[in-house]
Amino acid sequence: MARQKGIIKLKGTIGDITFYKTQDGHLAREKGGIDASRIKNDPAFQRTRENGSEFGRAGKAGKTLRTALRVLLLNSADGRVVSRLTQAMVKVIQADTISERGLRNVIDGEAKLLAGFEFNIRGKLGTSLFAPYVGIIDRVSGDISVDLDSFIPVNMIAAPGGTTHFKIISAGAEIDFEAETFVSTNSETAILPWDMTATAAISHVNPVTPNSTKPLFLALGVEFYQQVNGQMYPLKNGSYNPLALVSVSGL
């Protein structure tokens, strides 16, 4: 892979060179590779087929989780969250010590490895929200909750420049990765001023299926706003809104 330089940027294929645009700029690469039918049938590529199968499974699992949290992710995801989450899911699948290679999956893996995953690397929860919180996943009742004691916003939230207000958001999700289905609920506070006035205690309860046998997830985030002439606007279109998985209950 090579980076294109110069004033004129090319797109398409010339000879054996393909020119294309990515988030990293205009790039170029040489055409080539191994014939697909050989990869599919040649015994020498058994490991490649196994890796491809598990990578595909990781991609589907990541998509299901993102869809379950879509309401929150609309304003809290970076442009590479798909690939980053797929990579995280691969690690979950590789932790499966029961299934054969190529058949490893999220259910038999370690879903807890996803705890701490940040959906927006431009604004991480770990460097934005310093107010202590307690996240609880109660499998018996199905309640996925998070509680924050009263705090002073300007002291406990590191907000981007231009912020005048904020909102605390959360979601609980129950994911069936095999069926690619989910149950999810979400909560949010009112839009609160980012100032020296202490907030009230915050308590969110996001119920899913009681006595679930599926992996359960708690996501927590912050949305930033700017008030202009009495109207609230998402700060920089939500580019710096943090959202993270703060608690995960696998099986």
Coordinates of N, CA and C in Angstrom, one line a residue:
M1 N 0.8 -1.2 0.0 CA 0.0 0.0 0.0 C 0.9 1.2 0.0
A2 N 0.6 2.2 -0.9 CA 1.4 3.4 -1.0 C 0.4 4.6 -0.9
R3 N 1.0 5.7 -0.5 CA 0.2 6.9 -0.3 C 0.4 7.8 -1.6
Q4 N -0.7 8.3 -2.1 CA -0.6 9.2 -3.3 C -0.2 10.6 -2.9
K5 N 0.7 11.2 -3.7 CA 1.1 12.5 -3.5 C 0.9 13.3 -4.7
G6 N 1.0 14.6 -4.6 CA 0.7 15.5 -5.7 C -0.6 16.1 -5.7
I7 N -0.9 17.0 -6.7 CA -2.1 17.8 -6.7 C -3.3 16.9 -7.2
I8 N -3.1 16.1 -8.2 CA -4.1 15.3 -8.8 C -4.2 13.9 -8.1
K9 N -5.4 13.6 -7.5 CA -5.6 12.3 -6.8 C -6.4 11.4 -7.8
L10 N -5.9 10.2 -7.9 CA -6.5 9.2 -8.8 C -7.5 8.3 -8.1
K11 N -8.5 7.8 -8.8 CA -9.4 6.8 -8.3 C -9.6 5.8 -9.4
G12 N -9.7 4.5 -9.1 CA -9.9 3.5 -10.1 C -8.7 2.6 -10.3
T13 N -8.6 1.9 -11.4 CA -7.5 1.0 -11.6 C -6.8 1.3 -13.0
I14 N -5.5 1.3 -12.9 CA -4.7 1.5 -14.1 C -3.7 0.4 -14.1
G15 N -3.8 -0.5 -15.1 CA -3.0 -1.7 -15.2 C -3.2 -2.5 -13.9
D16 N -2.1 -2.8 -13.2 CA -2.2 -3.6 -12.0 C -2.2 -2.8 -10.7
I17 N -2.4 -1.5 -10.8 CA -2.5 -0.6 -9.7 C -3.9 0.0 -9.5
T18 N -4.4 -0.2 -8.3 CA -5.7 0.4 -7.9 C -5.5 1.6 -7.0
F19 N -6.2 2.7 -7.4 CA -6.1 3.9 -6.6 C -7.5 4.1 -5.9
Y20 N -7.4 4.5 -4.6 CA -8.6 4.6 -3.8 C -8.4 5.6 -2.7
K21 N -9.6 6.1 -2.1 CA -9.5 7.0 -1.0 C -10.0 6.4 0.3
T22 N -9.3 6.6 1.4 CA -9.7 6.2 2.7 C -9.7 7.3 3.7
Q23 N -10.0 7.0 5.0 CA -9.8 8.0 6.0 C -8.4 8.5 6.2
D24 N -7.5 7.7 5.7 CA -6.0 8.0 5.9 C -5.5 8.8 4.7
G25 N -6.4 9.1 3.7 CA -6.0 9.8 2.5 C -6.1 9.0 1.3
H26 N -5.5 9.5 0.2 CA -5.6 8.8 -1.1 C -4.4 7.7 -1.2
L27 N -4.8 6.5 -1.4 CA -3.8 5.4 -1.4 C -3.8 4.6 -2.7
A28 N -2.8 3.8 -2.9 CA -2.6 3.0 -4.1 C -2.1 1.6 -3.7
R29 N -2.6 0.6 -4.4 CA -2.0 -0.8 -4.1 C -2.0 -1.6 -5.3
E30 N -1.2 -2.6 -5.4 CA -1.1 -3.5 -6.5 C -2.1 -4.6 -6.5
K31 N -2.7 -4.8 -7.6 CA -3.7 -5.9 -7.7 C -2.9 -7.2 -7.5
G32 N -3.7 -8.2 -7.1 CA -3.0 -9.5 -6.9 C -3.8 -10.3 -5.9
G33 N -3.1 -11.3 -5.4 CA -3.7 -12.2 -4.4 C -3.9 -13.6 -4.9
I34 N -4.3 -14.4 -4.0 CA -4.5 -15.8 -4.4 C -6.0 -16.1 -4.8
D35 N -6.1 -17.0 -5.8 CA -7.4 -17.3 -6.4 C -8.4 -17.7 -5.3
A36 N -9.6 -17.2 -5.3 CA -10.6 -17.5 -4.2 C -10.9 -18.9 -4.1
S37 N -11.0 -19.6 -5.3 CA -11.4 -21.0 -5.2 C -10.3 -21.9 -4.6
R38 N -9.1 -21.4 -4.7 CA -8.0 -22.2 -4.1 C -8.0 -22.0 -2.6
I39 N -8.3 -20.8 -2.1 CA -8.4 -20.5 -0.7 C -9.6 -21.4 -0.1
K40 N -10.7 -21.5 -0.9 CA -11.8 -22.2 -0.4 C -11.6 -23.7 -0.4
N41 N -10.8 -24.3 -1.2 CA -10.7 -25.8 -1.3 C -9.3 -26.4 -1.0
D42 N -8.3 -25.6 -1.2 CA -6.9 -26.1 -1.0 C -6.7 -26.4 0.5
P43 N -6.2 -27.7 0.9 CA -6.0 -28.0 2.3 C -4.9 -27.1 2.9
A44 N -4.0 -26.5 2.1 CA -3.0 -25.7 2.6 C -3.5 -24.4 3.2
F45 N -4.8 -24.1 2.8 CA -5.4 -22.8 3.3 C -6.4 -23.1 4.4
Q46 N -6.3 -24.3 5.1 CA -7.3 -24.6 6.1 C -7.3 -23.6 7.2
R47 N -6.1 -23.1 7.7 CA -6.0 -22.1 8.7 C -6.6 -20.8 8.3
T48 N -6.4 -20.5 7.0 CA -7.0 -19.2 6.5 C -8.5 -19.3 6.5
R49 N -9.1 -20.5 6.1 CA -10.5 -20.6 6.1 C -11.1 -20.5 7.6
E50 N -10.3 -21.1 8.5 CA -10.8 -21.0 9.9 C -10.7 -19.6 10.4
N51 N -9.7 -18.9 10.1 CA -9.6 -17.5 10.6 C -10.7 -16.7 9.9
G52 N -10.9 -16.9 8.6 CA -12.0 -16.1 7.9 C -13.3 -16.4 8.5
S53 N -13.6 -17.6 8.9 CA -14.9 -18.0 9.5 C -15.1 -17.2 10.8
E54 N -14.0 -17.2 11.6 CA -14.2 -16.6 12.9 C -14.2 -15.1 12.8
F55 N -13.5 -14.5 11.8 CA -13.5 -13.1 11.6 C -14.9 -12.7 11.2
G56 N -15.5 -13.5 10.3 CA -16.9 -13.2 9.9 C -17.9 -13.2 11.0
R57 N -17.7 -14.2 11.9 CA -18.5 -14.3 13.1 C -18.4 -13.1 14.0
A58 N -17.1 -12.6 14.1 CA -16.9 -11.5 14.9 C -17.5 -10.2 14.3
G59 N -17.5 -10.1 13.0 CA -18.1 -9.0 12.4 C -19.6 -8.9 12.6
K60 N -20.3 -10.1 12.5 CA -21.7 -10.2 12.7 C -22.1 -9.9 14.2
A61 N -21.2 -10.3 15.1 CA -21.5 -10.1 16.5 C -21.4 -8.6 16.8
G62 N -20.3 -8.0 16.2 CA -20.2 -6.5 16.4 C -21.3 -5.7 15.9
K63 N -21.8 -6.1 14.7 CA -23.0 -5.5 14.1 C -24.2 -5.6 15.0
T64 N -24.4 -6.8 15.6 CA -25.6 -7.0 16.5 C -25.5 -6.1 17.7
L65 N -24.3 -6.0 18.3 CA -24.2 -5.2 19.5 C -24.4 -3.7 19.1
R66 N -23.8 -3.3 18.0 CA -24.0 -1.9 17.6 C -25.4 -1.5 17.3
T67 N -26.1 -2.5 16.7 CA -27.6 -2.2 16.4 C -28.4 -2.1 17.7
A68 N -28.0 -2.9 18.7 CA -28.7 -2.9 20.0 C -28.5 -1.5 20.7
L69 N -27.4 -0.9 20.4 CA -27.0 0.4 21.1 C -27.2 1.6 20.1
R70 N -27.9 1.3 19.0 CA -27.9 2.3 17.9 C -28.4 3.7 18.4
V71 N -29.4 3.7 19.2 CA -29.9 5.0 19.7 C -28.9 5.9 20.3
L72 N -28.0 5.2 21.1 CA -26.9 6.0 21.7 C -25.8 6.3 20.8
L73 N -25.5 5.3 19.9 CA -24.3 5.4 19.0 C -24.5 6.5 17.9
L74 N -25.8 6.8 17.6 CA -26.1 7.9 16.6 C -25.3 9.1 16.9
N75 N -25.0 9.4 18.1 CA -24.3 10.7 18.5 C -23.0 10.4 19.2
S76 N -22.6 9.1 19.2 CA -21.4 8.8 20.1 C -20.5 7.8 19.5
A77 N -20.3 7.8 18.2 CA -19.4 6.8 17.6 C -18.4 7.4 16.7
D78 N -17.2 6.9 16.7 CA -16.2 7.4 15.7 C -16.2 6.6 14.4
G79 N -15.5 7.1 13.4 CA -15.6 6.5 12.1 C -15.0 5.1 11.9
R80 N -14.3 4.7 13.0 CA -13.6 3.4 12.9 C -14.2 2.4 13.9
V81 N -15.3 2.7 14.5 CA -15.9 1.8 15.5 C -16.2 0.4 15.0
V82 N -16.6 0.3 13.7 CA -16.9 -1.0 13.2 C -15.7 -1.9 13.2
S83 N -14.5 -1.4 12.7 CA -13.3 -2.3 12.7 C -12.8 -2.5 14.1
R84 N -12.8 -1.5 14.9 CA -12.3 -1.6 16.3 C -13.1 -2.7 17.1
L85 N -14.4 -2.6 16.9 CA -15.3 -3.5 17.6 C -15.1 -5.0 17.1
T86 N -15.0 -5.1 15.8 CA -14.7 -6.4 15.2 C -13.4 -7.0 15.8
Q87 N -12.4 -6.2 15.9 CA -11.1 -6.7 16.4 C -11.3 -7.1 17.9
A88 N -12.1 -6.4 18.6 CA -12.4 -6.8 20.0 C -13.2 -8.1 20.1
M89 N -14.1 -8.2 19.2 CA -14.9 -9.5 19.1 C -14.0 -10.7 18.7
V90 N -13.0 -10.5 17.9 CA -12.1 -11.5 17.5 C -11.4 -12.1 18.8
K91 N -11.0 -11.2 19.7 CA -10.4 -11.6 20.9 C -11.3 -12.4 21.8
V92 N -12.6 -11.9 21.8 CA -13.6 -12.6 22.6 C -13.8 -14.1 22.1
I93 N -13.8 -14.2 20.8 CA -14.0 -15.5 20.1 C -12.8 -16.4 20.4
Q94 N -11.6 -15.8 20.3 CA -10.4 -16.6 20.5 C -10.2 -17.1 21.9
A95 N -11.0 -16.5 22.8 CA -11.0 -17.0 24.2 C -11.8 -18.2 24.4
D96 N -12.5 -18.6 23.4 CA -13.4 -19.8 23.5 C -12.4 -21.0 23.6
T97 N -12.5 -21.7 24.7 CA -11.6 -22.9 24.9 C -12.4 -24.2 24.7
I98 N -13.6 -24.1 24.3 CA -14.5 -25.3 24.1 C -14.6 -25.8 22.6
S99 N -14.9 -24.8 21.8 CA -15.1 -25.2 20.4 C -13.8 -25.4 19.6
E100 N -13.9 -26.1 18.5 CA -12.8 -26.3 17.6 C -12.4 -25.0 16.9
R101 N -11.1 -24.9 16.5 CA -10.7 -23.7 15.7 C -11.5 -23.6 14.5
G102 N -12.0 -22.4 14.2 CA -12.8 -22.1 13.1 C -14.3 -22.1 13.5
L103 N -14.6 -22.8 14.6 CA -16.0 -22.8 15.1 C -16.2 -22.1 16.4
R104 N -15.1 -21.4 16.9 CA -15.2 -20.7 18.1 C -16.2 -19.5 18.0
N105 N -16.8 -19.2 19.1 CA -17.9 -18.2 19.0 C -17.9 -17.3 20.2
V106 N -18.8 -16.3 20.2 CA -18.9 -15.3 21.3 C -19.5 -15.9 22.5
I107 N -20.5 -16.8 22.4 CA -21.2 -17.4 23.5 C -20.2 -18.2 24.3
D108 N -19.4 -19.0 23.7 CA -18.4 -19.8 24.4 C -17.1 -19.1 24.7
G109 N -17.0 -17.9 24.2 CA -15.8 -17.1 24.5 C -15.9 -16.3 25.8
E110 N -15.2 -15.2 25.8 CA -15.2 -14.3 27.0 C -15.8 -12.9 26.7
A111 N -17.1 -12.8 26.7 CA -17.7 -11.5 26.4 C -17.3 -10.4 27.4
K112 N -16.8 -10.8 28.6 CA -16.4 -9.8 29.6 C -15.2 -9.0 29.1
L113 N -14.5 -9.6 28.1 CA -13.3 -8.9 27.5 C -13.7 -7.5 26.9
L114 N -15.0 -7.4 26.6 CA -15.5 -6.2 26.0 C -15.7 -5.1 27.0
A115 N -15.7 -5.4 28.3 CA -15.8 -4.3 29.3 C -14.8 -3.3 29.1
G116 N -15.2 -2.0 29.1 CA -14.2 -0.9 28.9 C -14.1 -0.5 27.5
F117 N -14.8 -1.2 26.5 CA -14.7 -0.8 25.1 C -15.2 0.6 24.9
E118 N -14.5 1.5 24.3 CA -14.8 2.9 24.0 C -15.3 3.0 22.6
F119 N -16.5 3.5 22.4 CA -17.1 3.6 21.0 C -16.6 4.8 20.3
N120 N -16.0 5.8 21.0 CA -15.6 7.0 20.4 C -14.2 7.3 20.9
I121 N -13.2 7.1 20.1 CA -11.8 7.3 20.5 C -11.5 8.8 20.5
R122 N -12.3 9.6 19.9 CA -12.1 11.1 19.9 C -12.6 11.7 21.3
G123 N -13.4 11.0 22.0 CA -13.9 11.4 23.3 C -14.2 10.2 24.1
K124 N -13.2 9.8 25.0 CA -13.4 8.6 25.8 C -14.1 8.9 27.1
L125 N -14.9 7.9 27.5 CA -15.6 8.1 28.8 C -14.6 8.2 29.9
G126 N -13.5 7.4 29.8 CA -12.5 7.3 30.9 C -11.8 8.6 31.1
T127 N -11.8 9.5 30.1 CA -11.1 10.8 30.3 C -12.1 11.9 30.2
S128 N -13.4 11.6 30.3 CA -14.4 12.7 30.3 C -15.3 12.7 31.5
L129 N -15.7 11.5 32.0 CA -16.5 11.5 33.2 C -15.7 11.0 34.4
F130 N -15.6 11.8 35.4 CA -14.8 11.5 36.6 C -15.7 11.3 37.8
A131 N -17.0 11.6 37.7 CA -18.0 11.4 38.7 C -18.1 9.9 39.0
P132 N -18.0 9.4 40.3 CA -18.1 8.0 40.5 C -19.5 7.5 40.2
Y133 N -19.5 6.3 39.6 CA -20.8 5.6 39.3 C -20.7 4.2 39.7
V134 N -21.9 3.6 39.8 CA -22.0 2.2 40.2 C -22.9 1.5 39.1
G135 N -22.4 0.6 38.4 CA -23.2 -0.1 37.4 C -23.5 -1.5 37.9
I136 N -24.7 -2.0 37.8 CA -25.1 -3.3 38.3 C -25.9 -4.0 37.2
I137 N -25.6 -5.2 37.0 CA -26.3 -6.1 36.1 C -27.0 -7.2 36.9
D138 N -28.3 -7.2 37.1 CA -29.0 -8.1 37.9 C -29.7 -9.1 36.9
R139 N -29.1 -10.3 36.8 CA -29.7 -11.3 35.9 C -31.0 -11.8 36.3
V140 N -31.3 -11.9 37.6 CA -32.6 -12.4 38.0 C -33.7 -11.5 37.7
S141 N -33.6 -10.2 38.0 CA -34.6 -9.3 37.7 C -34.6 -8.8 36.2
G142 N -33.4 -8.8 35.6 CA -33.2 -8.3 34.3 C -32.9 -6.8 34.3
D143 N -32.7 -6.2 35.5 CA -32.5 -4.8 35.6 C -31.0 -4.5 35.4
I144 N -30.7 -3.7 34.4 CA -29.3 -3.2 34.2 C -29.3 -1.7 34.5
S145 N -28.6 -1.4 35.6 CA -28.7 -0.1 36.2 C -27.4 0.6 36.4
V146 N -27.4 1.9 36.5 CA -26.3 2.7 36.8 C -26.7 3.9 37.7
D147 N -25.9 4.2 38.7 CA -26.2 5.2 39.7 C -25.0 6.1 39.9
L148 N -25.3 7.4 39.9 CA -24.3 8.4 40.1 C -24.8 9.3 41.3
D149 N -23.9 9.5 42.3 CA -24.3 10.5 43.4 C -24.2 11.9 42.8
S150 N -24.8 12.8 43.6 CA -24.7 14.2 43.2 C -23.3 14.6 42.9
F151 N -23.0 15.4 41.9 CA -21.7 15.9 41.6 C -21.7 17.3 41.0
I152 N -20.6 18.0 41.0 CA -20.5 19.3 40.4 C -20.0 19.2 39.0
P153 N -20.7 19.5 38.0 CA -20.4 19.2 36.6 C -19.0 19.6 36.2
V154 N -18.6 20.9 36.4 CA -17.4 21.4 35.9 C -16.2 20.7 36.6
N155 N -16.4 20.2 37.8 CA -15.3 19.5 38.5 C -15.2 18.0 38.0
M156 N -16.3 17.4 37.7 CA -16.3 16.0 37.4 C -16.5 15.6 36.0
I157 N -16.7 16.5 35.1 CA -16.8 16.2 33.7 C -15.8 17.1 32.9
A158 N -14.9 16.5 32.2 CA -14.0 17.2 31.3 C -14.7 17.4 30.0
A159 N -15.2 18.6 29.7 CA -16.0 18.8 28.5 C -15.2 19.5 27.5
P160 N -15.5 19.3 26.2 CA -14.8 20.0 25.1 C -15.1 21.5 25.2
G161 N -14.2 22.3 24.6 CA -14.4 23.7 24.5 C -15.7 24.1 23.8
G162 N -16.5 25.0 24.4 CA -17.7 25.4 23.8 C -18.9 24.8 24.5
T163 N -18.7 23.8 25.4 CA -19.8 23.2 26.1 C -20.5 24.1 27.1
T164 N -21.8 24.1 27.0 CA -22.6 24.8 28.1 C -23.5 23.9 28.8
H165 N -23.8 22.7 28.2 CA -24.7 21.8 28.9 C -24.3 20.4 28.5
F166 N -24.9 19.4 29.2 CA -24.6 18.0 29.0 C -25.8 17.1 29.4
K167 N -25.7 15.9 29.0 CA -26.7 14.9 29.3 C -26.0 13.5 29.6
I168 N -26.4 12.8 30.7 CA -25.9 11.5 30.9 C -26.8 10.5 30.3
I169 N -26.3 9.6 29.5 CA -27.1 8.6 28.8 C -26.6 7.2 29.2
S170 N -27.5 6.2 29.1 CA -27.1 4.8 29.4 C -28.0 3.8 28.6
A171 N -27.6 2.6 28.6 CA -28.4 1.6 27.9 C -28.1 0.2 28.5
G172 N -29.1 -0.7 28.5 CA -28.9 -2.0 28.9 C -29.2 -2.9 27.7
A173 N -28.4 -3.9 27.4 CA -28.7 -4.8 26.2 C -28.5 -6.2 26.6
E174 N -29.4 -7.0 26.1 CA -29.3 -8.5 26.1 C -29.1 -9.0 24.7
I175 N -28.0 -9.7 24.4 CA -27.6 -10.0 23.0 C -27.6 -11.5 22.8
D176 N -28.4 -12.0 21.8 CA -28.3 -13.4 21.4 C -27.4 -13.3 20.1
F177 N -26.1 -13.6 20.3 CA -25.2 -13.5 19.1 C -25.4 -14.5 18.1
E178 N -25.9 -15.7 18.5 CA -26.1 -16.8 17.5 C -27.3 -16.4 16.6
A179 N -28.4 -15.9 17.2 CA -29.6 -15.6 16.4 C -29.5 -14.2 15.9
E180 N -28.5 -13.4 16.3 CA -28.4 -12.0 15.9 C -29.6 -11.2 16.2
T181 N -30.1 -11.4 17.5 CA -31.2 -10.6 18.0 C -30.8 -10.0 19.3
F182 N -31.7 -9.1 19.8 CA -31.3 -8.4 21.0 C -32.6 -7.8 21.7
V183 N -32.4 -7.5 23.0 CA -33.4 -6.7 23.7 C -32.6 -5.6 24.4
S184 N -33.1 -4.4 24.2 CA -32.3 -3.3 24.8 C -33.3 -2.1 25.2
T185 N -32.9 -1.4 26.2 CA -33.6 -0.2 26.7 C -32.6 0.8 27.0
N186 N -32.9 2.1 27.0 CA -32.0 3.1 27.3 C -32.6 4.2 28.1
S187 N -31.8 5.0 28.8 CA -32.3 6.1 29.6 C -31.4 7.3 29.4
E188 N -31.9 8.5 29.8 CA -31.1 9.7 29.7 C -31.7 10.7 30.7
T189 N -30.8 11.6 31.2 CA -31.2 12.7 32.0 C -31.7 13.8 31.2
A190 N -32.3 14.8 31.8 CA -32.6 16.0 31.1 C -31.3 16.7 30.7
I191 N -31.3 17.7 29.8 CA -30.1 18.4 29.5 C -29.8 19.3 30.7
L192 N -28.6 19.1 31.2 CA -28.2 19.8 32.5 C -27.1 20.9 32.2
P193 N -27.1 22.0 33.0 CA -26.0 23.0 32.8 C -24.7 22.4 33.2
W194 N -23.6 22.7 32.5 CA -22.3 22.4 32.8 C -21.7 23.6 33.6
D195 N -21.9 23.5 34.9 CA -21.5 24.7 35.7 C -21.2 24.2 37.1
M196 N -21.2 25.1 38.1 CA -20.8 24.8 39.5 C -22.0 24.3 40.3
T197 N -23.1 24.2 39.7 CA -24.3 23.7 40.4 C -24.4 22.2 40.5
A198 N -24.4 21.7 41.7 CA -24.5 20.3 41.9 C -25.7 19.6 41.3
T199 N -25.5 18.5 40.7 CA -26.7 17.8 40.1 C -27.4 17.1 41.2
A200 N -28.6 16.6 40.9 CA -29.3 15.7 41.7 C -28.7 14.3 41.5
A201 N -28.9 13.4 42.4 CA -28.4 12.0 42.2 C -29.1 11.4 40.9
I202 N -28.3 10.7 40.2 CA -28.8 10.1 38.9 C -29.0 8.6 39.0
S203 N -30.1 8.1 38.6 CA -30.4 6.6 38.7 C -31.1 6.2 37.4
H204 N -30.4 5.3 36.7 CA -31.0 4.8 35.5 C -31.2 3.3 35.6
V205 N -32.4 2.8 35.2 CA -32.7 1.4 35.2 C -33.1 1.0 33.8
N206 N -32.4 0.1 33.2 CA -32.7 -0.3 31.8 C -33.0 -1.8 31.8
P207 N -34.3 -2.2 31.9 CA -34.7 -3.6 32.0 C -34.6 -4.4 30.7
V208 N -34.1 -5.6 30.9 CA -34.2 -6.6 29.8 C -34.9 -7.8 30.3
T209 N -34.7 -9.0 29.7 CA -35.4 -10.2 30.0 C -34.9 -10.8 31.4
P210 N -35.8 -11.0 32.3 CA -35.4 -11.6 33.6 C -34.9 -13.0 33.4
N211 N -33.9 -13.4 34.2 CA -33.3 -14.7 34.2 C -32.8 -15.0 32.8
S212 N -32.2 -14.1 32.1 CA -31.7 -14.3 30.8 C -30.5 -15.2 30.8
T213 N -30.3 -16.0 29.8 CA -29.1 -16.8 29.6 C -28.1 -16.3 28.6
K214 N -28.4 -15.0 28.2 CA -27.5 -14.4 27.1 C -26.6 -13.4 27.7
P215 N -25.5 -13.0 27.0 CA -24.6 -12.0 27.5 C -25.4 -10.6 27.7
L216 N -25.1 -9.9 28.8 CA -25.8 -8.6 29.1 C -24.7 -7.5 29.2
F217 N -25.1 -6.3 28.7 CA -24.2 -5.2 28.6 C -24.8 -3.9 29.2
L218 N -23.9 -3.2 29.8 CA -24.3 -1.8 30.3 C -23.4 -0.8 29.6
A219 N -24.0 0.1 28.9 CA -23.3 1.2 28.3 C -23.6 2.5 29.0
L220 N -22.6 3.4 29.1 CA -22.7 4.7 29.8 C -22.0 5.7 29.0
G221 N -22.7 6.9 28.8 CA -22.0 7.9 28.1 C -22.5 9.3 28.4
V222 N -21.9 10.3 27.8 CA -22.2 11.7 28.0 C -22.4 12.4 26.6
E223 N -23.4 13.2 26.5 CA -23.6 14.0 25.3 C -23.4 15.5 25.7
F224 N -22.7 16.2 24.9 CA -22.4 17.6 25.1 C -23.2 18.5 24.2
Y225 N -23.6 19.7 24.8 CA -24.5 20.6 24.1 C -23.9 22.0 24.2
Q226 N -24.3 22.9 23.3 CA -24.0 24.3 23.4 C -25.3 25.1 23.2
Q227 N -25.5 26.0 24.1 CA -26.7 26.8 24.1 C -26.5 28.1 23.3
V228 N -27.3 28.3 22.3 CA -27.1 29.5 21.4 C -28.5 30.1 21.3
N229 N -28.6 31.4 21.8 CA -29.9 32.1 21.7 C -31.1 31.3 22.2
G230 N -30.8 30.6 23.3 CA -31.9 29.8 24.0 C -32.2 28.5 23.4
Q231 N -31.4 28.1 22.3 CA -31.6 26.8 21.7 C -30.4 25.9 22.0
M232 N -30.7 24.6 22.2 CA -29.6 23.6 22.5 C -29.2 22.9 21.2
Y233 N -27.9 22.9 21.0 CA -27.3 22.2 19.8 C -26.3 21.2 20.2
P234 N -26.3 20.0 19.6 CA -25.3 19.0 19.9 C -23.9 19.7 19.6
L235 N -23.0 19.6 20.5 CA -21.7 20.2 20.3 C -20.9 19.5 19.2
K236 N -20.5 20.3 18.2 CA -19.7 19.8 17.1 C -20.3 18.4 16.6
N237 N -21.7 18.4 16.5 CA -22.4 17.3 15.9 C -22.1 16.0 16.7
G238 N -21.8 16.1 18.0 CA -21.5 14.9 18.8 C -20.2 14.3 18.6
S239 N -19.3 15.0 17.9 CA -18.0 14.4 17.6 C -17.2 13.9 18.9
Y240 N -17.4 14.6 20.0 CA -16.6 14.2 21.2 C -17.5 13.6 22.3
N241 N -18.6 13.1 22.0 CA -19.5 12.4 23.0 C -18.9 11.1 23.3
P242 N -18.6 10.8 24.6 CA -18.1 9.5 24.9 C -19.2 8.5 25.2
L243 N -18.9 7.2 24.9 CA -19.8 6.1 25.2 C -19.0 4.9 25.4
A244 N -19.2 4.1 26.4 CA -18.3 3.0 26.7 C -19.2 1.9 27.3
L245 N -18.7 0.6 27.2 CA -19.3 -0.5 27.9 C -18.7 -0.6 29.3
V246 N -19.4 -0.3 30.3 CA -18.8 -0.2 31.6 C -19.0 -1.4 32.5
S247 N -19.9 -2.3 32.0 CA -20.1 -3.6 32.7 C -20.7 -4.6 31.7
V248 N -20.1 -5.8 31.8 CA -20.5 -6.9 30.9 C -20.7 -8.2 31.8
S249 N -21.8 -8.9 31.6 CA -22.1 -10.1 32.2 C -22.2 -11.2 31.2
G250 N -21.1 -12.1 31.1 CA -21.2 -13.2 30.1 C -21.8 -14.4 30.8
L251 N -21.4 -15.6 30.2 CA -22.0 -16.8 30.8 C -20.8 -17.8 31.2

